[in-house]
Coordinates of C-alpha atoms in Angstrom, one line a residue:
X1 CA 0.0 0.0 0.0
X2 CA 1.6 3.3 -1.3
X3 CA 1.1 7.1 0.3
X4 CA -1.6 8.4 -1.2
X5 CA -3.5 11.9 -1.1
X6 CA -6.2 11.8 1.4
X7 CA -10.0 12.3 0.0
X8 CA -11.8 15.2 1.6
X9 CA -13.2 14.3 5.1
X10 CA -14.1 16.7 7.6
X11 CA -10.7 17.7 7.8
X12 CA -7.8 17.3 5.1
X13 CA -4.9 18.6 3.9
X14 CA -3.7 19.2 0.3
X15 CA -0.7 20.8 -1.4
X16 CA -1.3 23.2 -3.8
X17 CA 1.3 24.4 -6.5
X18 CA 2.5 28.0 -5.5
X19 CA 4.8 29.1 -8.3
X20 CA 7.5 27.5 -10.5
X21 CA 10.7 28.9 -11.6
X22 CA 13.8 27.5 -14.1
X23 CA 17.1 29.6 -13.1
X24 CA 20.0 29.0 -15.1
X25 CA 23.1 31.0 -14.3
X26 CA 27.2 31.0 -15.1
X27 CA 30.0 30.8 -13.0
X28 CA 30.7 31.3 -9.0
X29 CA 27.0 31.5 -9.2
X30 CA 26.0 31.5 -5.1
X31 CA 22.6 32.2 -3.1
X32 CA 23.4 34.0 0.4
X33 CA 20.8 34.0 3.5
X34 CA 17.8 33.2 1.5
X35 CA 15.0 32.5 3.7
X36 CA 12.2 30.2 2.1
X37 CA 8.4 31.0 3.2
X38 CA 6.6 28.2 2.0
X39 CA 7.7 24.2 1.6
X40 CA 9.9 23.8 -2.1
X41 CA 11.3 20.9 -4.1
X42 CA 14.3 21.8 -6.2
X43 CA 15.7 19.6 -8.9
X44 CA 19.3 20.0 -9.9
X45 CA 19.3 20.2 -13.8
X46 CA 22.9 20.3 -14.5
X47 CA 26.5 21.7 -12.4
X48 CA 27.3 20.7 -8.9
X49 CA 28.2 22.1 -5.9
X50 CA 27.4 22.5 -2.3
X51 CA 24.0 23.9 -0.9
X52 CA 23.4 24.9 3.0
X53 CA 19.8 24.6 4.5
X54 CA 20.4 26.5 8.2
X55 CA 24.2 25.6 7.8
X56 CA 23.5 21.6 7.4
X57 CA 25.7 21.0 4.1
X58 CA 24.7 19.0 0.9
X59 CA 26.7 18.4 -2.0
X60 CA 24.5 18.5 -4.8
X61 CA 24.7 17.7 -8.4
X62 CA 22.5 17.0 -11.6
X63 CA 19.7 15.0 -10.8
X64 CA 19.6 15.4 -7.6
X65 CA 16.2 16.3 -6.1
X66 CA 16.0 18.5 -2.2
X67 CA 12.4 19.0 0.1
X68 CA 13.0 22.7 1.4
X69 CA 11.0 23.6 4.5
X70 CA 9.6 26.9 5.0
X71 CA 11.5 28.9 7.5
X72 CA 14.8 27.7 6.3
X73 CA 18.0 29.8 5.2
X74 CA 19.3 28.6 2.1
X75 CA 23.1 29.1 1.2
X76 CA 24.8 27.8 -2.1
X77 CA 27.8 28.1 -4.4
X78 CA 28.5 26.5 -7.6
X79 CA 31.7 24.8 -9.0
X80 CA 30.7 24.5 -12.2
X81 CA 30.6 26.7 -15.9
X82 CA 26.3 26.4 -15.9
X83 CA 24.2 25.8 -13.1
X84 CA 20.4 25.1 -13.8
X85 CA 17.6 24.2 -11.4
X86 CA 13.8 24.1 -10.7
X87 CA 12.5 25.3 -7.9
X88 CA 8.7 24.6 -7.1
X89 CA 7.0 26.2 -4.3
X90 CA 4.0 25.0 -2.6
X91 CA 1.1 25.6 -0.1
X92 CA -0.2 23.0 2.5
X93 CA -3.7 24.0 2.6
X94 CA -6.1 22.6 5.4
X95 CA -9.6 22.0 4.5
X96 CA -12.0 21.9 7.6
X97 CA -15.9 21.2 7.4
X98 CA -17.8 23.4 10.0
X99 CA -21.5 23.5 9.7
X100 CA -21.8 22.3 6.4
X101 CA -19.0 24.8 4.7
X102 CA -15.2 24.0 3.8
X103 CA -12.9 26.9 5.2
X104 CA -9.2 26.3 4.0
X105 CA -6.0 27.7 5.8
X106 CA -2.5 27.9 4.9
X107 CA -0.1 25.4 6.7
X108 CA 3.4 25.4 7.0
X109 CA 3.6 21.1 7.2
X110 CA 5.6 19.4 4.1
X111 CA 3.8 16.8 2.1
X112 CA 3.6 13.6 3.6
X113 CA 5.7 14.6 6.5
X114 CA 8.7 14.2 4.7
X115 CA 11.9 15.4 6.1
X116 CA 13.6 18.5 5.1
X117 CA 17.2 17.6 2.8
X118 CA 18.0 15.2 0.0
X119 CA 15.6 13.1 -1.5
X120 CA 16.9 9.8 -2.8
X121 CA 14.4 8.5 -5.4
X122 CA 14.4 5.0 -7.2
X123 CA 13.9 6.5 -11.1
X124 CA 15.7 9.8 -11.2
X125 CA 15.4 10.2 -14.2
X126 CA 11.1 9.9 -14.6
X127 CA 10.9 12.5 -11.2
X128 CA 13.2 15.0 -14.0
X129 CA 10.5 14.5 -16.4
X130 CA 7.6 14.7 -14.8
X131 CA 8.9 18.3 -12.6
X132 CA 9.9 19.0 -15.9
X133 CA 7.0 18.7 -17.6
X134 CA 4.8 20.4 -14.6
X135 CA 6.7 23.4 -15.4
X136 CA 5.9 23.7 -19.4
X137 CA 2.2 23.9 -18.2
X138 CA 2.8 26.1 -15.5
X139 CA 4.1 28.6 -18.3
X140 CA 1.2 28.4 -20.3
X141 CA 3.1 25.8 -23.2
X142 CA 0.1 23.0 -22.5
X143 CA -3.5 23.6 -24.1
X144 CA -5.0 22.5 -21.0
X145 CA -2.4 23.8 -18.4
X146 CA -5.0 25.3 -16.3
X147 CA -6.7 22.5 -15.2
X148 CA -3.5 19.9 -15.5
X149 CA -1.2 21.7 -13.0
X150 CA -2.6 20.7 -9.8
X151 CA -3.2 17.5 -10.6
X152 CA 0.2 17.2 -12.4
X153 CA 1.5 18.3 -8.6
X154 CA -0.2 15.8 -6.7
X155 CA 1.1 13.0 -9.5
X156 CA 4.7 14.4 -9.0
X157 CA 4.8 14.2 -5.3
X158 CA 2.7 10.7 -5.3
X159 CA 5.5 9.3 -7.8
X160 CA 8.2 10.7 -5.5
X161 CA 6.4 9.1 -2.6
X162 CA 5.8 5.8 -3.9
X163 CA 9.8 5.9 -5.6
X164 CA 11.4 7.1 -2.4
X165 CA 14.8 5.1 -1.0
X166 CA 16.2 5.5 2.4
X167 CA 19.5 5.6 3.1
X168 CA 20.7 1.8 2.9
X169 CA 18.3 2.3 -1.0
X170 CA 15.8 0.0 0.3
X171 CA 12.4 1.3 -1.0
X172 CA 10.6 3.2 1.8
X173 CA 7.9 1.8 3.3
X174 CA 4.7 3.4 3.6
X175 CA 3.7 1.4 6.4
X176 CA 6.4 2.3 8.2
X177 CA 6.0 5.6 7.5
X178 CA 3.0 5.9 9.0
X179 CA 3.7 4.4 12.0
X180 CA 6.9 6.7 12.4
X181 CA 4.6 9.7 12.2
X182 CA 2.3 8.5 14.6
X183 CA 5.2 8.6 16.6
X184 CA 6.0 11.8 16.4
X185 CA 2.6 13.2 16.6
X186 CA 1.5 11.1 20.1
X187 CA 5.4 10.8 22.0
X188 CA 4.0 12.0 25.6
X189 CA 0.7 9.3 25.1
X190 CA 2.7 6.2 25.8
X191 CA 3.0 4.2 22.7
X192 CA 2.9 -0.1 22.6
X193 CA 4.6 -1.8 20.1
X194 CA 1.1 -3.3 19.5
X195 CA 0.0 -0.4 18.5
X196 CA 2.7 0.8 15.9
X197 CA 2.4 -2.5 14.4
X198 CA -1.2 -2.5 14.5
X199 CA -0.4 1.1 12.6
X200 CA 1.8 -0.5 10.1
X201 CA -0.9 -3.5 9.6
X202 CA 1.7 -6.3 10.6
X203 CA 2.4 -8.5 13.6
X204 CA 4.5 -7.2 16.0
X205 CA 7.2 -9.6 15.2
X206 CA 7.3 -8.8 11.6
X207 CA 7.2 -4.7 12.1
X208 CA 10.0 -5.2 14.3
X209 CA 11.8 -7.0 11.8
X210 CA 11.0 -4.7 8.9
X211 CA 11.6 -1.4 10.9
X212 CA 15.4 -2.7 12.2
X213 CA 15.7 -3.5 8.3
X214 CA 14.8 -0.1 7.3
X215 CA 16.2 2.2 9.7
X216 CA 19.1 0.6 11.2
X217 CA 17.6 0.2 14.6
X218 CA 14.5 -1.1 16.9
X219 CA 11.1 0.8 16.8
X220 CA 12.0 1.5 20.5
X221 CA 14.9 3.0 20.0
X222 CA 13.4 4.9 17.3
X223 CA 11.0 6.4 19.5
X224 CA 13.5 7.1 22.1
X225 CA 15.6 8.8 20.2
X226 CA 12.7 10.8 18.9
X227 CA 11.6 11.5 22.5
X228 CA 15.1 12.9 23.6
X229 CA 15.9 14.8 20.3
X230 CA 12.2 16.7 21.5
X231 CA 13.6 16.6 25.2
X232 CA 17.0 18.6 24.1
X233 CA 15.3 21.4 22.4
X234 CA 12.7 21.9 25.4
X235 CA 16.0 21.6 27.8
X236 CA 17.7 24.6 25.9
X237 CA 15.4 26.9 26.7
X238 CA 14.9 29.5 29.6
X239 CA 13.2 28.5 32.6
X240 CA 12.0 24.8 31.7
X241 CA 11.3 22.6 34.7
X242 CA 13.0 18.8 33.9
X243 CA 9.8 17.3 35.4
X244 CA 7.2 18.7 32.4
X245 CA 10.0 18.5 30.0
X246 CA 9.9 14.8 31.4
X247 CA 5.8 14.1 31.2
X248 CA 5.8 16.2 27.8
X249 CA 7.9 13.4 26.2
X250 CA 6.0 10.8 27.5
X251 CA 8.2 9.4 31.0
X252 CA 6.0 9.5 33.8
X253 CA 8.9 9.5 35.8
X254 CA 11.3 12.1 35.9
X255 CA 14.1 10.0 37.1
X256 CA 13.8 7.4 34.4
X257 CA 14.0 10.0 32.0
X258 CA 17.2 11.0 33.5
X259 CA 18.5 8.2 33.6
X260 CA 17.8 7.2 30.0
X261 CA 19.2 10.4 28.9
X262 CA 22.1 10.4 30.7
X263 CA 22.4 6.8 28.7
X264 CA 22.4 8.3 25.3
X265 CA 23.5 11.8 25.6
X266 CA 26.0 11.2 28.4
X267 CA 25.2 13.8 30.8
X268 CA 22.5 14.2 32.7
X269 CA 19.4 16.5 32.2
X270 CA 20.4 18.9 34.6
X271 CA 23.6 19.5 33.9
X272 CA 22.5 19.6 29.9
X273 CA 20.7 22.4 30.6
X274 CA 23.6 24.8 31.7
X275 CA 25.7 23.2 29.2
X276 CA 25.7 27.0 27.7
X277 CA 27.6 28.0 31.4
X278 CA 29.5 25.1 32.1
X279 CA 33.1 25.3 33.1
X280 CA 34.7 22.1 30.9
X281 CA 38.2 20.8 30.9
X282 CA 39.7 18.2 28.5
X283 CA 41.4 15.1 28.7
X284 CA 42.6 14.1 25.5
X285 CA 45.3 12.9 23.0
X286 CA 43.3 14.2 20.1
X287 CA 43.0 17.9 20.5
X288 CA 39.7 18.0 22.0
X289 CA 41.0 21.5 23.1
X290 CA 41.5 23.2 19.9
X291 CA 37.9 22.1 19.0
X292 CA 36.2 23.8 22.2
X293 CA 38.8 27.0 21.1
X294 CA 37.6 26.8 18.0
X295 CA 34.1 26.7 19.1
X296 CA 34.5 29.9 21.0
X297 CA 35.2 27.9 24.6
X298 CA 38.6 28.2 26.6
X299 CA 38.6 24.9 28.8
X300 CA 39.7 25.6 32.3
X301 CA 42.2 23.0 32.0
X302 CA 43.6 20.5 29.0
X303 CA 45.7 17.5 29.9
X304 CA 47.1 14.5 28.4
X305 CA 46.8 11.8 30.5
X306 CA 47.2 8.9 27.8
X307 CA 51.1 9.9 27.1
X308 CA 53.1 6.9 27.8
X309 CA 56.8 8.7 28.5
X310 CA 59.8 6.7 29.3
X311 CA 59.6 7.8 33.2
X312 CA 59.7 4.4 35.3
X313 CA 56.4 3.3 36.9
X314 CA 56.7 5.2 40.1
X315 CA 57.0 8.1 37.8
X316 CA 54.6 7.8 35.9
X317 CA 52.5 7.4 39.0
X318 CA 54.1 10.8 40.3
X319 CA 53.0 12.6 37.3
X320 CA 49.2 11.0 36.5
X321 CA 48.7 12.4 40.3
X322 CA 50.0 15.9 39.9
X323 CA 47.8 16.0 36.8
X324 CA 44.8 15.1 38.4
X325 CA 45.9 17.3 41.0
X326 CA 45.9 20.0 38.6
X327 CA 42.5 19.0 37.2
X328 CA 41.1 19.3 40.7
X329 CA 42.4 22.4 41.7
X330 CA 40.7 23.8 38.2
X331 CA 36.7 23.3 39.5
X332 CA 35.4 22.2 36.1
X333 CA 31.6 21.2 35.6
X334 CA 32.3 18.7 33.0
X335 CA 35.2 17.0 32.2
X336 CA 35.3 15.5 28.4
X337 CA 37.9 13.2 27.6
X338 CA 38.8 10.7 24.6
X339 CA 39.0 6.9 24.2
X340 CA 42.9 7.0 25.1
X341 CA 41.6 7.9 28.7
X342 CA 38.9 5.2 29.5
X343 CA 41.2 3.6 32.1
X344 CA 41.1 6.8 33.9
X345 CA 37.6 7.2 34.0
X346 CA 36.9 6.1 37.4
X347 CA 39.6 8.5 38.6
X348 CA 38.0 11.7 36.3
X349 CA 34.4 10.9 37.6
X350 CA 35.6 11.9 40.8
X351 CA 36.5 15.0 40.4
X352 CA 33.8 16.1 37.9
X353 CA 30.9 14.4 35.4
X354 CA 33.2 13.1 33.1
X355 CA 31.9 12.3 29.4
X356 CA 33.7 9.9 27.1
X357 CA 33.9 10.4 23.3
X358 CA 35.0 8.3 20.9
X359 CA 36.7 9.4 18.0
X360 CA 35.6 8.3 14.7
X361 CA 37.6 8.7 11.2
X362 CA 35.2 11.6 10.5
X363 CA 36.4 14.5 12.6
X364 CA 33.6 16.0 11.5
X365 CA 31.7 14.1 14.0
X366 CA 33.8 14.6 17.0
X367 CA 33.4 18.2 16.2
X368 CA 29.6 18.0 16.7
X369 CA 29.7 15.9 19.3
X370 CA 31.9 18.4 21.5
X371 CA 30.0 21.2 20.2
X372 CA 26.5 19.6 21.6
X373 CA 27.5 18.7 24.8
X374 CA 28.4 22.8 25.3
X375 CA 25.7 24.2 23.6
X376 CA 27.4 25.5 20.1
X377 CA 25.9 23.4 17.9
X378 CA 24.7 26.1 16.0
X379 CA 28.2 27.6 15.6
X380 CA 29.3 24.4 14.7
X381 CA 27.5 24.0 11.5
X382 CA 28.4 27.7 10.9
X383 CA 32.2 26.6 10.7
X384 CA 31.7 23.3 8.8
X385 CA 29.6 25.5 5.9
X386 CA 32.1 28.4 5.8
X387 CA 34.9 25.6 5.3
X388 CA 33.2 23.7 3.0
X389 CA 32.2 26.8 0.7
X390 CA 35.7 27.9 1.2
X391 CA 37.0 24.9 0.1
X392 CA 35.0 24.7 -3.1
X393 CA 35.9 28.3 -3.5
X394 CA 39.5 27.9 -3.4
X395 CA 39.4 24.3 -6.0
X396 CA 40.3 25.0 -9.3
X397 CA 37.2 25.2 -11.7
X398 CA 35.9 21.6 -12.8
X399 CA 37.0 22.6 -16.9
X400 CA 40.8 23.1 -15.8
X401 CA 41.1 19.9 -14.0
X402 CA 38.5 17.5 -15.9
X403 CA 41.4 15.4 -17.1
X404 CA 43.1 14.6 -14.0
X405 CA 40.6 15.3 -10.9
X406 CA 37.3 14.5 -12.1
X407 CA 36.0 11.1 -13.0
X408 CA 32.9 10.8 -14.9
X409 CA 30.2 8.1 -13.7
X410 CA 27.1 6.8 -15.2
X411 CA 24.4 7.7 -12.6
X412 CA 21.8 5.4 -14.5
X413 CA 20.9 3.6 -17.6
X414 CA 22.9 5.5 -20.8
X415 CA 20.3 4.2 -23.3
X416 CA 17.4 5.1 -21.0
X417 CA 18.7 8.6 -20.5
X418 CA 19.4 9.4 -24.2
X419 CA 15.9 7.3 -25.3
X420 CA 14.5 9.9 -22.3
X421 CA 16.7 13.2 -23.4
X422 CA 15.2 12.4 -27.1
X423 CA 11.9 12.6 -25.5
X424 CA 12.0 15.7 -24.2
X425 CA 14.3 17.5 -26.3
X426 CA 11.4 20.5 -26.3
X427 CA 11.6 21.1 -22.7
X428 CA 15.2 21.5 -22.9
X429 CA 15.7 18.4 -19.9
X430 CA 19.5 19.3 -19.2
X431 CA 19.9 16.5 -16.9
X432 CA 23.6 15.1 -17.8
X433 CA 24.0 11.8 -18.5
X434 CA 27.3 11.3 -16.6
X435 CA 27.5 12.4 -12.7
X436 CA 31.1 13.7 -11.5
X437 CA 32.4 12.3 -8.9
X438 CA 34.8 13.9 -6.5
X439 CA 36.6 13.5 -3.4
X440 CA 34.2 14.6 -0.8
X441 CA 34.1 18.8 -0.6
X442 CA 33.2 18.1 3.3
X443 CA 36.8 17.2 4.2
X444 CA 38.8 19.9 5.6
X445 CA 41.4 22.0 4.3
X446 CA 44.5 24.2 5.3
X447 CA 43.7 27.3 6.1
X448 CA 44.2 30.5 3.8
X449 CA 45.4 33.9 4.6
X450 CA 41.7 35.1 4.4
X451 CA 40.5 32.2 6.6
X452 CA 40.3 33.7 10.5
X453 CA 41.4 32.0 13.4
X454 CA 38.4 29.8 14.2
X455 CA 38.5 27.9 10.9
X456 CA 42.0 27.6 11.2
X457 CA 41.9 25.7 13.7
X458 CA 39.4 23.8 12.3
X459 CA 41.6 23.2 9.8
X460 CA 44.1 21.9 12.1
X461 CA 41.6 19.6 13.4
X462 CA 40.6 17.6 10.6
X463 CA 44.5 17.3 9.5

């Protein structure tokens, strides 16, 4: 059973096509600090380069398709000689019945609940043709384009539905979705597995099954993750009381709640919400410092307590109890430290919470895991866009280095596409029939005269 658009009860919801636009621009084409007002799809018709929805990064390239939700602020920049996109804007508008007579509002929700980003869809190439063709009749090039473009929308956006992939490209599954929405919508009611399976129209053996298949994890986890993602934002504002935050998520008891959070986030509740305040020190062999520097946070003290020196063991001892001496006599609220330190942990948890983060491959991810647990997410993201724009800014241009950095890749079918191309040679379809790929434009790079001090130690970092 696919998605499909609801008929009119006594209260629905249907999108409604806003406007359409085709821009095609030329080199270091870039979009600063647009804000989008209602919910968009844009379709990548030829170029590449990077795109920033509230300083979340994408690479993007032709034939790539992104859900745009209104009150985002869009950033871009282009590495290539052309860029050409579509950009369709909608309106959610809720019908209600009262007395007798329908009275529609605006609303601000994206079709289907989708998420906001990427879209990966099964047949690129159809979605191409079908926004594609939308847009001749939205410019008057149909006979009938008056009547056809609404419907043409809700065929669009019930192909994308039915042709979405998640992230391991298995087909998503409405079922699912359904029940993941009813997640979100009831968290603080108490929610059975019965009745998410019951949802989905399976067994509870077989949801479970399919849901760990699709996203990577059990429904329960799922919905406590969901729960303390909700829990975070209510925690980082003024004046909340940990008990309502607790009952608004759906834990009766406050001290369960704190107890599970402290579980996934590593701190607990209470000490999350000054995280903005806190005094931290590090403990680390993998610059944990320069991040929090980098981040705008001087730690009240840095050590290195996995250093192995040639000191004998007495030593050794001598100097790990001056250190934590040292530590002590600094006061800090939270102490993070890395893997290297996980035989000290007992000894740091005495002297302050102590948090323990592992450091991947992708420093990336270290980077936003020391900026949550101080409250900097935000400035984060910031850093990771501006050196991610820099660093396509500073490559030379995709014509000067095609023979030697760029590899071109068929992205799907070659007859299809040029059987497809041949098609629609009147709309003009752009779409390339090769995708470049490229060593990831996320990865850091040295920093630049021009870059300031924050992103060079970024920089630093992910060397």
């Amino acid at each position: 059973m696919n998605e499909s658009f609801p008929v009119l009860t006594e209260t629905s919801s249907l999108p409604l096509l806003s406007s359409m636009c085709r821009v095609r621009r030329g080199k270091n084409f870039r979009i600063q600090g647009m804000t989008v007002s209602r919910p968009i799809l844009c379709l990548i018709l030829q170029g590449n380069g990077l795109l920033a929805m509230d300083d979340i990064v994408h690479e993007a390239q032709a034939g790539d398709l992104f859900m745009i939700k209104p009150g985002v602020t869009i950033d871009a920049v282009a590495h290539s000689e052309i860029t050409e996109f579509l950009m369709l804007s909608m309106e959610q508008v809720s019908m209600q019945r009262v007395r007798g007579e329908w009275k529609m509002t605006a609303s601000s929700s994206l079709p289907f609940g989708w998420q906001a980003g990427k879209m990966r869809i099964r047949h690129e190439q159809q979605a191409a043709e079908r926004m594609t063709k939308l847009y001749d009749s939205y410019r008057g090039k149909r006979a009938d384009h008056f009547v056809s473009i609404h419907s043409q929308l809700h065929e669009l956006l019930q192909f994308l539905s039915e042709h979405r992939l998640e992230a391991n490209l298995e087909k998503v599954d409405p079922a699912l979705e359904r029940s993941i929405s009813y997640m979100h919508r009831f968290m603080s009611e108490g929610i059975s597995m019965d009745q998410l399976a019951k949802i989905a129209g399976l067994t509870p053996s077989s949801y479970s099954r399919s849901f760990k298949k699709a996203k990577g994890m059990s429904p329960t986890d799922y919905l406590n993750r969901l729960q303390i993602e909700e829990a975070k934002k209510q925690l980082s504002e003024e004046n909340c009381v940990l008990k309502e935050v607790a009952e608004s998520i759906g834990y009766g008891n406050e001290y369960y709640f704190s107890r599970k959070f402290k579980q996934m986030l590593g701190i607990a509740p209470s000490l999350y919400m000054k995280k903005h305040r806190l005094r931290v020190a590090t403990v680390s062999s993998t610059h944990f410092d320069e991040h929090l520097r980098s981040l705008g946070l001087q730690p009240v003290e840095s050590l290195d307590l996995g250093h192995k020196s040639k000191k004998d063991a007495t030593e050794q001892e001598r100097n790990l109890t001056n250190q934590l001496d040292q530590l002590r006599q600094a006061k800090p609220d939270l102490i993070i430290a890395d893997g290297f330190c996980q035989s000290y942990y007992d000894q740091l948890k005495n002297i302050a919470p102590t948090v323990i983060v592992q450091v991947t491959q992708d420093w990336t991810e270290t980077h936003m895991r020391l900026a949550e647990l101080t409250g900097r997410e935000k400035q984060a993201q910031l850093h990771l866009k501006d050196l991610a724009f820099r660093r396509l800014e500073a490559a030379p241009s995709p014509a000067s280095v095609a023979h030697r950095a760029w590899k071109p890749v068929t992205w799907t079918d070659q007859t299809k596409i040029q059987r497809a191309e041949s098609q629609t040679s009147g709309s003009k379809l752009r779409i390339s029939a090769q995708r470049l790929q490229k060593s990831s434009l996320l990865e850091p790079i040295a920093a630049h005269s021009s870059v300031d001090m924050e992103l060079a130690s970024l920089s630093f970092i992910g060397q």
